[in-house]
mmCIF file of C-alpha atoms in Angstrom:
data_model
loop_
_atom_site.group_PDB
_atom_site.id
_atom_site.type_symbol
_atom_site.label_atom_id
_atom_site.label_comp_id
_atom_site.label_asym_id
_atom_site.label_seq_id
_atom_site.Cartn_x
_atom_site.Cartn_y
_atom_site.Cartn_z
ATOM 1 C CA PRO A 285 0.264 0.332 -0.216
ATOM 2 C CA GLY A 286 1.212 3.758 -0.507
ATOM 3 C CA SER A 287 1.342 6.136 1.565
ATOM 4 C CA LEU A 288 2.706 10.068 1.180
ATOM 5 C CA THR A 289 5.699 11.198 1.619
ATOM 6 C CA ARG A 290 6.633 13.972 3.564
ATOM 7 C CA VAL A 291 8.549 16.945 1.761
ATOM 8 C CA GLU A 292 9.088 20.064 3.067
ATOM 9 C CA VAL A 293 9.739 23.140 0.283
ATOM 10 C CA SER A 294 11.906 26.322 1.265
ATOM 11 C CA ARG A 295 13.126 29.408 0.093
ATOM 12 C CA PHE A 296 16.812 31.062 0.293
ATOM 13 C CA ALA A 297 17.617 34.242 1.166
ATOM 14 C CA ASP A 298 18.113 35.072 -2.673
ATOM 15 C CA GLY A 299 14.886 32.714 -4.149
ATOM 16 C CA GLU A 300 16.530 29.667 -4.622
ATOM 17 C CA VAL A 301 13.886 26.686 -3.751
ATOM 18 C CA GLY A 302 15.158 24.485 -1.411
ATOM 19 C CA ILE A 303 14.055 20.894 -1.430
ATOM 20 C CA LYS A 304 14.411 18.424 1.846
ATOM 21 C CA ILE A 305 12.682 14.220 1.477
ATOM 22 C CA LEU A 306 11.590 13.764 4.838
ATOM 23 C CA ASP A 307 10.575 10.169 4.620
ATOM 24 C CA ASN A 308 12.884 7.319 3.779
ATOM 25 C CA VAL A 309 12.073 6.157 0.245
ATOM 26 C CA ARG A 310 14.777 3.770 -0.495
ATOM 27 C CA GLU A 311 14.162 1.129 -3.676
ATOM 28 C CA LYS A 312 10.076 2.505 -3.826
ATOM 29 C CA SER A 313 8.311 3.600 -7.030
ATOM 30 C CA VAL A 314 7.085 6.724 -6.063
ATOM 31 C CA PHE A 315 4.513 9.069 -8.466
ATOM 32 C CA VAL A 316 5.627 13.175 -8.133
ATOM 33 C CA ILE A 317 2.039 14.948 -8.941
ATOM 34 C CA GLN A 318 3.262 18.565 -9.074
ATOM 35 C CA GLY A 319 1.768 20.428 -11.861
ATOM 36 C CA THR A 320 3.765 23.203 -14.164
ATOM 37 C CA SER A 321 0.888 25.562 -13.819
ATOM 38 C CA PRO A 322 1.359 29.205 -13.284
ATOM 39 C CA PRO A 323 3.945 30.290 -11.642
ATOM 40 C CA VAL A 324 5.598 28.052 -14.357
ATOM 41 C CA ASN A 325 8.650 28.624 -13.721
ATOM 42 C CA ASP A 326 8.772 27.776 -9.405
ATOM 43 C CA ASN A 327 6.866 24.970 -10.009
ATOM 44 C CA LEU A 328 8.770 23.349 -12.747
ATOM 45 C CA MET A 329 11.859 24.232 -10.756
ATOM 46 C CA GLN A 330 10.085 22.474 -8.033
ATOM 47 C CA LEU A 331 9.498 19.342 -10.129
ATOM 48 C CA LEU A 332 12.882 18.773 -10.750
ATOM 49 C CA LEU A 333 14.545 19.600 -7.825
ATOM 50 C CA MET A 334 12.431 17.047 -5.406
ATOM 51 C CA CYS A 335 12.794 14.699 -8.364
ATOM 52 C CA ASP A 336 16.442 14.870 -8.534
ATOM 53 C CA ALA A 337 16.069 14.913 -4.135
ATOM 54 C CA LEU A 338 14.280 11.604 -4.577
ATOM 55 C CA ARG A 339 16.688 9.541 -7.350
ATOM 56 C CA ARG A 340 19.683 10.701 -4.425
ATOM 57 C CA ALA A 341 17.428 9.120 -2.259
ATOM 58 C CA SER A 342 17.604 5.788 -3.790
ATOM 59 C CA VAL A 343 14.257 5.390 -5.218
ATOM 60 C CA ARG A 344 13.201 2.742 -7.546
ATOM 61 C CA ARG A 345 11.248 4.933 -10.247
ATOM 62 C CA ILE A 346 10.343 8.020 -10.671
ATOM 63 C CA PHE A 347 6.583 8.907 -12.157
ATOM 64 C CA ALA A 348 6.187 12.542 -12.724
ATOM 65 C CA VAL A 349 2.061 13.392 -12.720
ATOM 66 C CA LEU A 350 1.363 16.629 -14.614
ATOM 67 C CA PRO A 351 -1.932 17.766 -14.441
ATOM 68 C CA TYR A 352 -0.688 20.506 -16.999
ATOM 69 C CA TYR A 353 2.260 20.929 -18.945
ATOM 70 C CA GLY A 354 4.203 23.974 -18.844
ATOM 71 C CA TYR A 355 5.576 25.361 -22.219
ATOM 72 C CA ALA A 356 3.690 23.180 -23.941
ATOM 73 C CA ARG A 357 2.590 26.169 -26.989
ATOM 74 C CA GLN A 358 6.094 26.312 -27.457
ATOM 75 C CA ASP A 359 5.919 23.363 -28.833
ATOM 76 C CA ARG A 360 7.831 23.722 -32.568
ATOM 77 C CA LYS A 361 9.904 26.528 -33.708
ATOM 78 C CA THR A 362 7.435 29.231 -35.523
ATOM 79 C CA ARG A 363 10.363 32.012 -36.354
ATOM 80 C CA PRO A 364 13.768 32.507 -36.402
ATOM 81 C CA ARG A 365 15.535 32.469 -33.257
ATOM 82 C CA VAL A 366 13.291 30.872 -30.982
ATOM 83 C CA PRO A 367 13.828 28.036 -28.664
ATOM 84 C CA ILE A 368 11.772 24.426 -29.028
ATOM 85 C CA SER A 369 10.480 24.903 -25.196
ATOM 86 C CA ALA A 370 8.191 22.185 -24.491
ATOM 87 C CA SER A 371 11.905 20.012 -25.838
ATOM 88 C CA LEU A 372 14.146 21.871 -23.892
ATOM 89 C CA VAL A 373 11.802 20.827 -20.743
ATOM 90 C CA ALA A 374 10.978 17.684 -21.226
ATOM 91 C CA LYS A 375 15.097 17.123 -21.164
ATOM 92 C CA LEU A 376 15.794 18.633 -18.103
ATOM 93 C CA MET A 377 12.508 16.206 -16.662
ATOM 94 C CA GLU A 378 14.793 13.701 -17.683
ATOM 95 C CA SER A 379 18.010 14.985 -16.612
ATOM 96 C CA SER A 380 16.537 15.162 -12.817
ATOM 97 C CA GLY A 381 15.276 11.138 -12.827
ATOM 98 C CA ILE A 382 11.699 11.048 -14.021
ATOM 99 C CA ASP A 383 11.163 7.524 -15.621
ATOM 100 C CA ARG A 384 7.606 8.025 -17.229
ATOM 101 C CA VAL A 385 5.269 10.986 -17.390
ATOM 102 C CA ILE A 386 2.130 11.092 -17.260
ATOM 103 C CA SER A 387 0.154 14.307 -18.076
ATOM 104 C CA VAL A 388 -3.885 15.254 -19.224
ATOM 105 C CA ASP A 389 -4.565 16.965 -22.492
ATOM 106 C CA LEU A 390 -1.316 17.907 -23.862
ATOM 107 C CA HIS A 391 -1.441 20.670 -26.720
ATOM 108 C CA ALA A 392 -0.191 18.928 -29.262
ATOM 109 C CA GLY A 393 0.779 15.208 -28.868
ATOM 110 C CA GLN A 394 4.276 15.724 -30.282
ATOM 111 C CA ILE A 395 5.843 16.623 -26.718
ATOM 112 C CA GLN A 396 5.132 12.748 -26.115
ATOM 113 C CA GLY A 397 8.084 12.528 -29.051
ATOM 114 C CA PHE A 398 10.657 14.820 -27.305
ATOM 115 C CA PHE A 399 10.743 11.432 -24.007
ATOM 116 C CA SER A 400 12.745 8.946 -24.521
ATOM 117 C CA CYS A 401 11.205 7.812 -21.342
ATOM 118 C CA PRO A 402 7.605 6.309 -21.264
ATOM 119 C CA PHE A 403 4.782 8.785 -21.809
ATOM 120 C CA ASP A 404 1.229 8.659 -21.063
ATOM 121 C CA ASN A 405 -1.145 11.693 -22.577
ATOM 122 C CA LEU A 406 -4.549 11.311 -20.676
ATOM 123 C CA TYR A 407 -7.770 12.775 -22.107
ATOM 124 C CA GLY A 408 -10.177 14.743 -19.841
ATOM 125 C CA SER A 409 -12.964 14.256 -22.467
ATOM 126 C CA ILE A 410 -13.491 10.590 -20.763
ATOM 127 C CA VAL A 411 -14.645 12.298 -17.485
ATOM 128 C CA MET A 412 -17.324 14.345 -19.470
ATOM 129 C CA ARG A 413 -18.497 11.806 -21.167
ATOM 130 C CA ASP A 414 -20.741 9.938 -18.652
ATOM 131 C CA TYR A 415 -22.067 13.900 -17.891
ATOM 132 C CA PHE A 416 -22.925 13.444 -21.724
ATOM 133 C CA LEU A 417 -24.551 10.047 -22.097
ATOM 134 C CA SER A 418 -26.922 11.183 -18.774
ATOM 135 C CA GLU A 419 -28.170 13.768 -19.757
ATOM 136 C CA ASP A 420 -31.598 14.220 -22.070
ATOM 137 C CA PHE A 421 -30.015 16.305 -24.677
ATOM 138 C CA GLN A 422 -31.825 16.522 -28.126
ATOM 139 C CA ASN A 423 -29.742 16.487 -30.993
ATOM 140 C CA ASP A 424 -29.837 20.116 -31.843
ATOM 141 C CA ASP A 425 -28.380 21.121 -28.194
ATOM 142 C CA ILE A 426 -24.883 20.169 -28.424
ATOM 143 C CA VAL A 427 -21.912 22.170 -30.407
ATOM 144 C CA VAL A 428 -18.520 20.488 -29.541
ATOM 145 C CA VAL A 429 -16.014 23.258 -29.841
ATOM 146 C CA SER A 430 -12.296 23.602 -30.713
ATOM 147 C CA PRO A 431 -11.046 26.584 -29.341
ATOM 148 C CA ASP A 432 -8.452 26.748 -31.853
ATOM 149 C CA ALA A 433 -6.843 24.622 -34.519
ATOM 150 C CA GLY A 434 -5.038 22.551 -32.599
ATOM 151 C CA GLY A 435 -8.106 21.474 -30.478
ATOM 152 C CA VAL A 436 -10.055 20.015 -34.220
ATOM 153 C CA GLU A 437 -8.616 16.616 -33.640
ATOM 154 C CA ARG A 438 -9.191 15.810 -30.168
ATOM 155 C CA ALA A 439 -12.610 17.631 -30.483
ATOM 156 C CA ASP A 440 -13.540 15.638 -33.474
ATOM 157 C CA LYS A 441 -12.116 12.385 -31.173
ATOM 158 C CA PHE A 442 -15.141 13.874 -28.600
ATOM 159 C CA ARG A 443 -18.293 14.350 -31.331
ATOM 160 C CA SER A 444 -17.491 11.137 -33.066
ATOM 161 C CA TYR A 445 -17.398 9.034 -29.584
ATOM 162 C CA LEU A 446 -20.757 10.948 -28.980
ATOM 163 C CA ALA A 447 -22.454 9.646 -32.649
ATOM 164 C CA SER A 448 -21.490 6.339 -31.703
ATOM 165 C CA ARG A 449 -23.843 6.314 -28.806
ATOM 166 C CA GLY A 450 -26.591 7.658 -30.902
ATOM 167 C CA ILE A 451 -26.083 11.650 -29.859
ATOM 168 C CA ASN A 452 -25.771 13.802 -33.077
ATOM 169 C CA SER A 453 -23.278 17.384 -32.176
ATOM 170 C CA ASN A 454 -23.266 20.279 -34.269
ATOM 171 C CA PHE A 455 -18.959 20.637 -34.710
ATOM 172 C CA ALA A 456 -17.013 24.648 -34.741
ATOM 173 C CA VAL A 457 -13.871 25.932 -34.722
ATOM 174 C CA MET A 458 -12.699 29.125 -33.379
ATOM 175 C CA ASN A 459 -10.524 30.901 -35.131
ATOM 176 C CA LYS A 460 -8.129 33.380 -33.405
ATOM 177 C CA PHE A 461 -6.027 36.332 -34.732
ATOM 178 C CA ARG A 462 -3.108 36.691 -32.302
ATOM 179 C CA LEU A 463 -1.255 40.331 -32.256
ATOM 180 C CA ARG A 464 1.219 38.250 -30.890
ATOM 181 C CA ALA A 465 1.585 35.546 -27.716
ATOM 182 C CA ASN A 466 -1.444 35.440 -25.336
ATOM 183 C CA GLU A 467 -2.879 38.510 -27.335
ATOM 184 C CA VAL A 468 -5.746 37.767 -29.140
ATOM 185 C CA ASP A 469 -6.714 40.549 -31.514
ATOM 186 C CA ARG A 470 -10.487 38.517 -33.023
ATOM 187 C CA MET A 471 -11.629 35.943 -32.597
ATOM 188 C CA GLU A 472 -13.917 34.307 -35.287
ATOM 189 C CA LEU A 473 -16.193 30.883 -35.129
#
């Protein structure tokens, strides 16, 4: 049976994060649940340091459970002189000692290819399925909307699942016109 391991997270005067594993984890398989949501850099650094500390404490395996994968939107080179940050983060995670990654609804499935260790991408839509099947929707009541072109495949899979259960739905895609990253000028449906 598993148990929670106590961890001490502290800050040094210069802002650095300190991590100390308070329990014996030798030869254990450890699941680290740590999202890399805002503040992204702080949470990512805590994850990396925690995994490094666990590896140095002689754990058998480290499974990183990431409800959100920070830097996922930077998954390709979109113009000159920019990094592929999602790839760099993958390398950092593996170098910290992570043996397997479990995440939810990656921005792009290709991120799994940045890792040499096993990567499980879980789908949040599975949670929504039961709700849609339990409600008495009329066929014209449901519109499955992709928030952008990158989500079309995922949204279409959900719509196909509903159709396989006899629930017809409409489909729409949002088209975002960006001024720059995180700044949308306008959207069209």
